[in-house]
């Protein structure tokens, strides 16, 4: 048959060449019509030198193949390599002399030699009068390499094809000869590493088990195309014959000689064993080793960064580890993707008609996302810079998945059964958010979440007074940009706008089990585009907290003191009022407003008394102690804000906030033979400025944010300590951001900037520091409802105002408390990997996070003049590792579950040397039926090590809530920790000089209940009530 085709084609063809030609013609006809998914071998591929130019250069260099000079070059290289290895080459296997220049030069040299390598293949083609293809660059297994198109090489005989395949290595060997000569003259370390790298590169290229030059050379030597595939086919054929199964047609190997078959079979078996060894043993073992050593390597990197040192030996060891790990990750991902694509292709081939019908039906019943967004306020429209990917149904009317987060449109039933913003946020059940409706907080992994309303930052009182039915949607932003750039996680609540009318509301909550009452009232008038709002509220409490215990150990030179305290009475009183007046005006291209608020907070006559037992090195005594304290704060604040649309895709936002605080604090501590009395008066001024600019250009967004916070505090201490103290600080920050959606599946967000802190406490040295901050986020969406996010951050945390205080305040006869104005600024390094799944009725998030804090401020106890001083030190580093699962599951349209499972490992180094593992688990269930809602939650006992180094042991918590809507009225009854024994929050801390163990009793944490009644009234047209912006948290530098 072969001879007949030779005559017809007038060509001297071998069997494998004939097979190749026939397969090209008949395979498209004989193959199944079902197309297999194409797997791209390259992550990136770009032609850089056209085939015409390649042919010109190839013809110039083809003479290097004349007279079989490659034999001479190979012999010379072999001799020079042996001399190098047996003389001085072994010295460089330890990498002791590697530095940054060596790494860069070696990498660039190998890259350029690879380009010359490809010209070797092209020149060999020209030598045999075969036109070469183009030369390009590609990313293969995360490495930048060059490639040459020599697909026409199959027109040559096997001997000539071997020469073409060896042409690349031959050209690189030509380059090595002058390098050997230069090394023997100079004995340069750089040249030695170049020689080693080139020869290692030869080993990789000539490896026949991967499809590099070595594979094609072996394939040509045996005359078997698709060598590995044919060998495996023949092995499977033989196995089927042994077991008597139907073998079908004979494999191609049956037409080759016995010698070729035997060699090919041996190669296939060895290849399978080799690849199996790599995939199933070496790669998993390397990955396991990498995971085990990553924390240690990460700590070393941060140590070298913080100390300013450079360890090139460590870097030269770490870089190959990272490159190998990247290759392994890409390999595993490619295998997974190939398997998934094959599976999806099979499913589509069978059921594509049913899927298309289902998709059409889904599009017919799901409302259009753009239609849902009509009527948004100005703040939303200007900040909405995300890109919609898909929609899925969860515990809301709709969840729109975006590249920078999700947008949630709440159900009408949720809004109807909510009394404030915290109820709404809790009800939509965003995975990972922890909403405490009693205390009024929104957190994620223990960190506060920034909440905005129509683009303006909100607070507790604001969320307490928002009208739930006015909420249009909530944007959950976990990749920040624009004015949200400074918040890792943000919620932006968007409300409907209104024209003329009025709105009145109040709510009252009475707690049962301890005396506390909260009351809020709202009035708002809308006149066309102007809104005038008045807010007021009150929080009263008066209850006892007797029952706490404390055990302290003091270690003084030559003696130790044991002190045990039992609290017999602890009267807690609080009286807080706020008043706020707002005027705001909005139009199509701007909105601006002014807010004036006043907060008064008073804690009159706080009385604490207890029995104290002291063992001072065997000298025991029992006595009583008491502490009477009171405080009053008056805090007026003026805030002006504005948002202006400058043009298409451009927005400018500005905010100026001025506040003044008048703080008064009295404390009187008495114990047998001891008294410490203090009367503190403080005046504190704060000026905060914020400006942000953002611009959208197609799929790209550019952002710039500038912040400046100025604080000045004047404090007068009277009593046991008489002192005037003056403090000022100025904290500035510039942050730039760039966000780009390269395609539907890939999004990049970059942030870079700097923080500037200037502060001075009278009597201490002035401190001024500028520190960089940056963030890189990469989000990849391989499938419609699945996303992977890789994030890395570098930031800093400045010490809080009251920890600078240098005044020594007495706590008992053995203990004084004092701040530290010489603290270092904490550097924060964060890296995390997250997986999100947005399915029809189930959403989940899996996260692996590492947080590292360098120079973390923790308590420190030192002995001065036979008294223990409680202060702060920043000589501690914290390495924190988290593995977290968040999930929400809508079992039915009325029943939903929300869960959290987390593992946390904290490892302190430096002044504190301790570590602890923590498990956290919480489950919430919500059931709604018409105007009734029932909720129950539970949280297991948690033992954790806080970032301050204090170990806290919580107790099992649970609670339930029932709400009922009666039109304008809404009634809520709740209970917490019913049928539980006395609950204590236990904490302990210890260092070389001091330690304590506390059991804190609080009526608020015991079995209790509450009744809440809310009333709302709209007059005239429907309006959107402004939320209460009055902050009930006031700043102070007083150390209490």
mmCIF file of N, CA and C in Angstrom, residues 39 331-343:
data_model
loop_
_atom_site.group_PDB
_atom_site.id
_atom_site.type_symbol
_atom_site.label_atom_id
_atom_site.label_comp_id
_atom_site.label_asym_id
_atom_site.label_seq_id
_atom_site.Cartn_x
_atom_site.Cartn_y
_atom_site.Cartn_z
ATOM 1 N N UNK A 39 -7.856 22.959 24.700
ATOM 2 C CA UNK A 39 -7.095 23.383 25.859
ATOM 3 C C UNK A 39 -5.867 24.142 25.373
ATOM 4 N N UNK A 331 -0.409 23.596 36.794
ATOM 5 C CA UNK A 331 -0.602 22.239 36.273
ATOM 6 C C UNK A 331 -1.870 21.611 36.840
ATOM 7 N N UNK A 332 -2.032 21.685 38.169
ATOM 8 C CA UNK A 332 -3.230 21.137 38.789
ATOM 9 C C UNK A 332 -4.490 21.837 38.269
ATOM 10 N N UNK A 333 -4.405 23.155 38.145
ATOM 11 C CA UNK A 333 -5.563 23.889 37.649
ATOM 12 C C UNK A 333 -5.882 23.510 36.211
ATOM 13 N N UNK A 334 -4.856 23.330 35.385
ATOM 14 C CA UNK A 334 -5.084 22.956 33.990
ATOM 15 C C UNK A 334 -5.738 21.587 33.892
ATOM 16 N N UNK A 335 -5.278 20.643 34.740
ATOM 17 C CA UNK A 335 -5.886 19.310 34.743
ATOM 18 C C UNK A 335 -7.348 19.403 35.164
ATOM 19 N N UNK A 336 -7.598 20.173 36.229
ATOM 20 C CA UNK A 336 -8.972 20.342 36.698
ATOM 21 C C UNK A 336 -9.837 21.013 35.634
ATOM 22 N N UNK A 337 -9.320 22.040 34.995
ATOM 23 C CA UNK A 337 -10.089 22.758 33.980
ATOM 24 C C UNK A 337 -10.354 21.865 32.769
ATOM 25 N N UNK A 338 -9.325 21.081 32.359
ATOM 26 C CA UNK A 338 -9.505 20.193 31.225
ATOM 27 C C UNK A 338 -10.589 19.154 31.517
ATOM 28 N N UNK A 339 -10.556 18.603 32.736
ATOM 29 C CA UNK A 339 -11.572 17.617 33.114
ATOM 30 C C UNK A 339 -12.957 18.259 33.139
ATOM 31 N N UNK A 340 -13.040 19.471 33.708
ATOM 32 C CA UNK A 340 -14.334 20.151 33.799
ATOM 33 C C UNK A 340 -14.863 20.504 32.420
ATOM 34 N N UNK A 341 -13.981 20.999 31.548
ATOM 35 C CA UNK A 341 -14.422 21.358 30.196
ATOM 36 C C UNK A 341 -14.873 20.140 29.417
ATOM 37 N N UNK A 342 -14.174 19.027 29.613
ATOM 38 C CA UNK A 342 -14.579 17.793 28.944
ATOM 39 C C UNK A 342 -15.950 17.351 29.441
ATOM 40 N N UNK A 343 -16.146 17.439 30.751
ATOM 41 C CA UNK A 343 -17.440 17.058 31.318
ATOM 42 C C UNK A 343 -18.543 17.970 30.818
#
